[in-house]
Coordinates of C-alpha atoms and ligand atoms in Angstrom, one line a residue:
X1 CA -1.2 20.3 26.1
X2 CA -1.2 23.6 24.4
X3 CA -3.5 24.1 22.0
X4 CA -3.5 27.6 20.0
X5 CA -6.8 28.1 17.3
X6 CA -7.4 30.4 15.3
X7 CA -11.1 31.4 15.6
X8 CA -13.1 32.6 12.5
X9 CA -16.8 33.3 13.3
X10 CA -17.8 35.1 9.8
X11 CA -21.0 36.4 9.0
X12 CA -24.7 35.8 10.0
X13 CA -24.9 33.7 12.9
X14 CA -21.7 32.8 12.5
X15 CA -20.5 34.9 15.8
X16 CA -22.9 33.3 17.9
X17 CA -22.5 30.1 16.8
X18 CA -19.3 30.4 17.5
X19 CA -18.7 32.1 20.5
X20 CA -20.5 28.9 22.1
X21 CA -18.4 26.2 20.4
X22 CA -15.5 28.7 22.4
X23 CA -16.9 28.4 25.4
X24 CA -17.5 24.1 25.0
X25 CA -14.0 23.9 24.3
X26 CA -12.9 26.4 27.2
X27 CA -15.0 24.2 29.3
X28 CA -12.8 21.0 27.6
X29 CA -9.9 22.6 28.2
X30 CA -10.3 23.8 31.9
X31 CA -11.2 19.9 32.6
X32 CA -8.6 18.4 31.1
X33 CA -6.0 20.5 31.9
X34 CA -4.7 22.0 28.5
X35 CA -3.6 25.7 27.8
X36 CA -6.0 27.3 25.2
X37 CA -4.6 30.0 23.2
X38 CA -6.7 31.7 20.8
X39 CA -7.4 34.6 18.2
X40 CA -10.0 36.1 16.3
X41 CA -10.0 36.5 12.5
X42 CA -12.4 38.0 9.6
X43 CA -13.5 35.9 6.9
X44 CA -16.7 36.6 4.9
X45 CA -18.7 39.4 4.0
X46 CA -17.8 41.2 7.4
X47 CA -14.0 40.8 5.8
X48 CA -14.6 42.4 2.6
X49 CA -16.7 45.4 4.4
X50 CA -13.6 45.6 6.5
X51 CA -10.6 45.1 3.7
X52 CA -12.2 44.4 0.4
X53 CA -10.6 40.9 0.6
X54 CA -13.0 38.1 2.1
X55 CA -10.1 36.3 3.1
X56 CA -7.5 38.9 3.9
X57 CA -4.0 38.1 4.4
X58 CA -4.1 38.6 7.9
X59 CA -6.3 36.1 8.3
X60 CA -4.6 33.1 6.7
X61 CA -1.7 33.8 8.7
X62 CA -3.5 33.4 11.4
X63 CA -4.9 29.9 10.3
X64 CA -1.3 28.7 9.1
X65 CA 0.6 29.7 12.5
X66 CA -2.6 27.6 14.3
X67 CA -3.2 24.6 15.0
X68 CA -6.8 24.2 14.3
X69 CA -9.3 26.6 13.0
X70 CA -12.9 27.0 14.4
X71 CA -15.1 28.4 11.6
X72 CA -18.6 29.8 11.9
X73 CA -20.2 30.5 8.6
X74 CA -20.1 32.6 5.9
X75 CA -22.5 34.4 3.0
X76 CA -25.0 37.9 3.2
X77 CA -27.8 38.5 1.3
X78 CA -26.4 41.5 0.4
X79 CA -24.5 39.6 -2.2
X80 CA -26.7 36.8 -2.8
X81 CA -29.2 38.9 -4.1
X82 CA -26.5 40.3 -6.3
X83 CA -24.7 38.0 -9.1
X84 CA -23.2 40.5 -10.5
X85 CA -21.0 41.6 -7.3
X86 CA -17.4 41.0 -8.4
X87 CA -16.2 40.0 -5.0
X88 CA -18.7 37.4 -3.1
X89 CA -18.0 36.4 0.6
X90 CA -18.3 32.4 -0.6
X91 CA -14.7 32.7 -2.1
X92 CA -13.3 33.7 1.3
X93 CA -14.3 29.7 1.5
X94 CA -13.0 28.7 -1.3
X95 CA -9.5 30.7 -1.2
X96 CA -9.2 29.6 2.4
X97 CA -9.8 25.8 1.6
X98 CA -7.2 26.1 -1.6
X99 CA -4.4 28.1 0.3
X100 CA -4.8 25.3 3.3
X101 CA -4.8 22.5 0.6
X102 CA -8.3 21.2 2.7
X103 CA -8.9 18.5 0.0
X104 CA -10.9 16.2 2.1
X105 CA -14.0 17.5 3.9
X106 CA -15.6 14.7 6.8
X107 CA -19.5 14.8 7.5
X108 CA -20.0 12.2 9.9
X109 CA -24.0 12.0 9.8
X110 CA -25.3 10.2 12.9
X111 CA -28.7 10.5 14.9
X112 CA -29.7 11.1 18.2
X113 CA -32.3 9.0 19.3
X114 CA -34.1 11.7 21.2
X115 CA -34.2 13.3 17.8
X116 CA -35.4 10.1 15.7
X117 CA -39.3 12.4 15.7
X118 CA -37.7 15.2 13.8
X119 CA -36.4 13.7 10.6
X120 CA -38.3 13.6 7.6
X121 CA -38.4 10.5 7.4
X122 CA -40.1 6.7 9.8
X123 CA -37.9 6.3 12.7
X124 CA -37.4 3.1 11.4
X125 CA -35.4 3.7 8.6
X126 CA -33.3 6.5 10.5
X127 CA -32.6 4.8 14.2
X128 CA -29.1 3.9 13.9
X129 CA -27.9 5.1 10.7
X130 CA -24.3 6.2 11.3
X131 CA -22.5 7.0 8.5
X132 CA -19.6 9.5 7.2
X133 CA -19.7 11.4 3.6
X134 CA -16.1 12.0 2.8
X135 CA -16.2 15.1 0.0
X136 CA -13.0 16.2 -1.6
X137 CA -12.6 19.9 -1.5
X138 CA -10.8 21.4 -3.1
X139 CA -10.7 20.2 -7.0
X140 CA -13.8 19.3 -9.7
X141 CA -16.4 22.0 -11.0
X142 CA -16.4 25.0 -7.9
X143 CA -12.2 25.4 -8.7
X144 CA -12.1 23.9 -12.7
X145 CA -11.0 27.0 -15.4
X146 CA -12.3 28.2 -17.8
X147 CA -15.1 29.3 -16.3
X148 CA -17.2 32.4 -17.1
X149 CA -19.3 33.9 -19.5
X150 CA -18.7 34.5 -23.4
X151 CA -18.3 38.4 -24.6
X152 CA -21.9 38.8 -25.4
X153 CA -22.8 37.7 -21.9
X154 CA -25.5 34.9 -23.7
X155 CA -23.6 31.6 -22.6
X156 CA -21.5 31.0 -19.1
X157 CA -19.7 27.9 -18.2
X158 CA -18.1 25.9 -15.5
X159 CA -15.4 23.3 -15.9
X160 CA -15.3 20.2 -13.7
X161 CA -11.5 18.6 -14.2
X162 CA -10.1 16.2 -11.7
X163 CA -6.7 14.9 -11.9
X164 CA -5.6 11.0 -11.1
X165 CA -3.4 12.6 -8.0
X166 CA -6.3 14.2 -6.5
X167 CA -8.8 11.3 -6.5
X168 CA -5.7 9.1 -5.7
X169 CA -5.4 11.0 -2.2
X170 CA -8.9 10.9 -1.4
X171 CA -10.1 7.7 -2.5
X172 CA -7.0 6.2 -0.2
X173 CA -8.3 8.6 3.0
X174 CA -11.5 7.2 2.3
X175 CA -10.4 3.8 2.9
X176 CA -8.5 4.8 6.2
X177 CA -11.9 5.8 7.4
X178 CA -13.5 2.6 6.3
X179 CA -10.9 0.3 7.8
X180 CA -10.8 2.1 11.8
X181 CA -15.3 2.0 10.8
X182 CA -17.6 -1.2 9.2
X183 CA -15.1 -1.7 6.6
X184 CA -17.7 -0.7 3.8
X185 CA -16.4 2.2 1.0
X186 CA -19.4 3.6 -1.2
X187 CA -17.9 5.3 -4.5
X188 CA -20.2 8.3 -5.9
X189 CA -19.7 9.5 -9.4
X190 CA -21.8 9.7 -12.7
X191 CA -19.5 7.9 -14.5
X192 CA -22.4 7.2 -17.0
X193 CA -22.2 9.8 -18.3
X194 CA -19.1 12.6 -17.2
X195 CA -15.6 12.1 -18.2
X196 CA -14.0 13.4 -14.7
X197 CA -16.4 10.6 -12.9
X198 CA -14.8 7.9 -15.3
X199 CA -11.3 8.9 -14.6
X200 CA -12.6 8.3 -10.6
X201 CA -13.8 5.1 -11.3
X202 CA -10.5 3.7 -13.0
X203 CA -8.4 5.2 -10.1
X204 CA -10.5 4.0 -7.8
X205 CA -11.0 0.4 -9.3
X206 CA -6.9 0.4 -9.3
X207 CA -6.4 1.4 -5.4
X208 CA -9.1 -1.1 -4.5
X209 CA -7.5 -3.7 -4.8
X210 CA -4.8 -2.3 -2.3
X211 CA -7.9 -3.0 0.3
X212 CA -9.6 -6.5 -0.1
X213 CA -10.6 -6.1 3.4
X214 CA -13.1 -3.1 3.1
X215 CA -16.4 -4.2 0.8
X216 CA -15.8 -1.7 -2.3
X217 CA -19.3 -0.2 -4.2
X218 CA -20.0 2.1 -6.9
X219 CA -22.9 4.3 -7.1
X220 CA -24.6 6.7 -9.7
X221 CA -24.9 10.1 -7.6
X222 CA -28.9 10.1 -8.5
X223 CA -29.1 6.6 -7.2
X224 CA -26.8 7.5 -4.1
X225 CA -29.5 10.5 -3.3
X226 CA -32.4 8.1 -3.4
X227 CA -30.6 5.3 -1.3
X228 CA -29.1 7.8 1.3
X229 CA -33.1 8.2 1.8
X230 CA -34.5 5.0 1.1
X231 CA -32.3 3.1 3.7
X232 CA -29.7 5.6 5.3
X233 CA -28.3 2.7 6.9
X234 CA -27.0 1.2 3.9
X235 CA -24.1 3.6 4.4
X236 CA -20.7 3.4 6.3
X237 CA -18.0 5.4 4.6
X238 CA -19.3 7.4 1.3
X239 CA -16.8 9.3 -1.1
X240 CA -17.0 11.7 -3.6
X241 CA -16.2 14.5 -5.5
X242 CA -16.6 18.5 -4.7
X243 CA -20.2 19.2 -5.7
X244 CA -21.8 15.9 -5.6
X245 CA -20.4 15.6 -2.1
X246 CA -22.0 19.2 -1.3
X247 CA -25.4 18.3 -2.5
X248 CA -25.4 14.7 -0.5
X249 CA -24.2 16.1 2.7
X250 CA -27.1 18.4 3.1
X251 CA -29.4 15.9 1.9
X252 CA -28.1 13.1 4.5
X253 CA -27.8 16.0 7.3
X254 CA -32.0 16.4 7.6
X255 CA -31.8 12.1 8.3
X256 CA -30.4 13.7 11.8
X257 CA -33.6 16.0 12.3
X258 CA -31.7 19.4 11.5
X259 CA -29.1 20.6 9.5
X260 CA -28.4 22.7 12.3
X261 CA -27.0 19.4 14.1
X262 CA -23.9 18.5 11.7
X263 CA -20.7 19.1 12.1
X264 CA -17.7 18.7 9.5
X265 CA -13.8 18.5 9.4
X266 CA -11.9 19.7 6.7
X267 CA -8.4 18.4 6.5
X268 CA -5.4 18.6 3.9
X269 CA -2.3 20.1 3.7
X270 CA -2.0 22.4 6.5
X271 CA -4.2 23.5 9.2
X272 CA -7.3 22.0 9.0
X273 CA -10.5 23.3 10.2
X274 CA -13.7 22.7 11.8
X275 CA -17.2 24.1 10.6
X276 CA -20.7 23.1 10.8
X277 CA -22.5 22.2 7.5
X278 CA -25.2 25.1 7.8
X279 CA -24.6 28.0 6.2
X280 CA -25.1 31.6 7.5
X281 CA -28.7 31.9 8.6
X282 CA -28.8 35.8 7.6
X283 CA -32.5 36.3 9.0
X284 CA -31.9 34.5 12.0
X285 CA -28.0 36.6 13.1
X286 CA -28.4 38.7 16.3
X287 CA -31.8 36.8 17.7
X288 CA -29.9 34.4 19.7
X289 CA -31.9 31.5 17.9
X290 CA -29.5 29.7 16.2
X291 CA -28.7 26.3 16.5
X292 CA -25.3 26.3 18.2
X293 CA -24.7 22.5 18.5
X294 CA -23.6 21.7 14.6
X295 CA -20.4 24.3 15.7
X296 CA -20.0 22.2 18.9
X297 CA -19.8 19.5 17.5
X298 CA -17.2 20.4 15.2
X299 CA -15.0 21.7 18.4
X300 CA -15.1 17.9 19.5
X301 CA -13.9 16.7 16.0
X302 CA -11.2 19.5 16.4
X303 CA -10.0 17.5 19.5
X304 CA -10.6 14.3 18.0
X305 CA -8.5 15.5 14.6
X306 CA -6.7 18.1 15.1
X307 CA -5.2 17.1 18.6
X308 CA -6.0 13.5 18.7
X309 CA -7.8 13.8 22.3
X310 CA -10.5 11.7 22.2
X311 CA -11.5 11.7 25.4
X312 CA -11.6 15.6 25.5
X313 CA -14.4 15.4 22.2
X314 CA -15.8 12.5 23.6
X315 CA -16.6 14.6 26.6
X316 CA -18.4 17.3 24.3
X317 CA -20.8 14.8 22.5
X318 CA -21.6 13.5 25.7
X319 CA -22.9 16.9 26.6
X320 CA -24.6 17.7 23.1
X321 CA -26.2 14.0 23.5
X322 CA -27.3 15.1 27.3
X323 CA -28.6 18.7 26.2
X324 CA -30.5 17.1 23.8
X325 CA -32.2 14.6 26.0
X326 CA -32.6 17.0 28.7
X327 CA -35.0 19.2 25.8
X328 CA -32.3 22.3 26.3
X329 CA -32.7 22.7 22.6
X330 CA -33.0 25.6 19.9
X331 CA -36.4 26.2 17.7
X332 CA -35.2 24.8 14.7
X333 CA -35.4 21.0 17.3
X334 CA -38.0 21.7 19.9
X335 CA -41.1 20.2 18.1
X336 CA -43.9 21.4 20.2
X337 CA -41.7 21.4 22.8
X338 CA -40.1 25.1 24.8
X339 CA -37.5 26.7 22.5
X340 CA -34.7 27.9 24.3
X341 CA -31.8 30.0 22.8
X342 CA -28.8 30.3 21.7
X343 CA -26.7 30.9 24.6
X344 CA -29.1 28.9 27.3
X345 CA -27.9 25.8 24.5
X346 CA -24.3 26.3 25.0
X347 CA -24.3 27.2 28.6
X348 CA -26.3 24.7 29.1
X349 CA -23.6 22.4 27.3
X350 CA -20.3 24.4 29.1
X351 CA -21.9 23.4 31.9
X352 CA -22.3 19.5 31.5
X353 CA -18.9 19.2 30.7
X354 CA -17.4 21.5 33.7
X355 CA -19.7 19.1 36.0
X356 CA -21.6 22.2 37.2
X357 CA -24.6 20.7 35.8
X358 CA -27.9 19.9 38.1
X359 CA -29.5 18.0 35.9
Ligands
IPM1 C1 -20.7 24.0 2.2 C2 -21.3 25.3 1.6 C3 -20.3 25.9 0.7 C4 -19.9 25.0 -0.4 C5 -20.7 27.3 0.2 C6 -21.0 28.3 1.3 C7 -19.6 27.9 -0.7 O1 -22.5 25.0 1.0 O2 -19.6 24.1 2.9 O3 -21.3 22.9 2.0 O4 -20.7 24.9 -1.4 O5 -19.0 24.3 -0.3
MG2 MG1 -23.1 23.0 1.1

């Protein structure tokens, strides 16, 4: 097969992250036999020092003519540390998630068991707690207008509006995912107390009953981010909207030992692409100490979604899984343990999955 990706590393660590998720699915790629075909892009604060735009035109050509985009991570100090910059490398994100139409973002949060010491929380509660956060992306508060600030600069506002249509498509991917998993769909909203979450609960209620074979529930969002750390394994399949969805998933992603450990899919409309959860690590870019395997991960969800070959992501998680039993891991996982780098991770990886490997 020929597989052609358009590769957008961004800013921070974002390069190095991704330049080993390359080299994984190189590996992939040489062992099953496909042609990889693939292209660099800017996206980020590196694209606005380069055009002014942090997602240039250029670049979402790129994405559309692909068939998968690998994504690193975006966001600089430089305009963190700045709320009054008028153009900020987060809406390179956002604009790149709207123009794809990526409505559905898929966190599947899982442990490792040679990881179960480095969660926060008793091994107990965390050893086999496998579940998925399904987030829609592209509507509710981060796209809603108005939002800004009044003349005298004294109040600002946000706007959080959902229409039936977009909960309709997610609520009904959500229970796709929950039939192929344990056939259990957790609803998040606050519909206590905000009008957009009671418009979810009625559409949801509605397409429910289109699925008497998955176990329906409906949870508060503060409730939600108690139980996802009272009993993680509660959880199967969890929807919800935009920034409820943003605040869980980096909640559930420490169950796993390291937010540097998650990968996500965002699908929609067109191309879909595939980032880790983590953000841009500024302080960390260019000391080869990142955590590579959250962007490795996501390569083997590319295969699994974006090309439907399983056996070809299956093949990457076996190496993650190995790499992280064997103790090849980054500083942010290595305990007391020897903390080996960035590119000693994801050679070590390449090389489980092209067989070189001596264990
Ligand atoms: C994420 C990130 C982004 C978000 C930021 C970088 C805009 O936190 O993908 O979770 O809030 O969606
Ligand atoms: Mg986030």
């Amino acid at each position: 097969m020929k597989l052609k990706i358009a590769v957008l590393p961004g800013d921070g660590i974002g390069p190095e992250i991704t330049a080993q998720a390359l080299e994984a699915t190189k590996a992939v790629c040489q062992k099953f036999g496909h042609i990889l075909e693939y292209q660099e892009a800017l996206v980020g604060a590196c694209a606005i020092d380069a055009t002014g735009n942090p997602y240039p035109d250029e670049t979402h050509t790129l994405c559309m003519e692909s068939d998968a985009v690998l994504f690193g991570a975006i966001g600089s100090p430089k305009y963190d540390n700045d709320p009054s910059a008028r153009v900020r490398p987060e809406q390179g994100l956002l604009t790149m998630r709207k123009k794809l139409g990526l409505y559905a973002n898929i966190r599947p949060i899982t442990t490792f068991p040679s990881l179960l010491h480095q969660s926060p929380l008793r091994a107990d509660l965390v050893e086999g707690a496998d579940f998925m956060c399904i987030r829609e992306l592209t509507g509710g508060i981060y796209f809603g207008r108005p939002q800004g600030r009044s003349e005298d600069g004294t109040t600002a506002y946000d706007t959080c509006v959902y229409t039936v249509q977009e909960i309709e498509r997610i609520v009904r991917l959500a229970y796709t995912f929950a039939l192929k998993r344990k056939k259990k769909l957790t609803i998040v909203d606050k519909a206590n107390v905000l009008c957009t979450s009671r418009l979810w609960r009625q559409v949801s209620q509605q397409i429910e009953k289109e699925y008497p074979e998955v176990e329906t529930e409906y949870m508060f969002v503060d409730n939600a981010a108690m139980q996802i750390i009272r009993q993680p394994k509660h959880f199967d399949v969890i929807v919800t909207e935009n920034m409820f969805g943003d605040i869980l998933t980096d909640e559930a992603s420490v169950i796993t030992g390291s937010l540097g450990m998650l990968p996500s899919a965002s699908i929609g409309i067109h191309t879909s692409v595939f980032e880790p959860i983590h953000g841009s690590y500024p302080q960390a870019a260019g000391k080869n100490i990142a955590n590579p395997l959250a962007t490795i991960l996501s390569a083997a969800l590319m295969f699994e979604y974006a090309f439907d070959l399983k056996a070809e992501a299956q093949s990457i998680r076996e190496a993650v899984e190995a790499c992280i039993a064997a103790k090849v891991v980054t500083e942010d996982i290595a305990g007391g343990g020897r903390a080996y780098s960035t590119t000693e991770v994801g050679n070590w990886v390449r090389d489980f999955i092209t067989g070189y490997h001596i264990a």
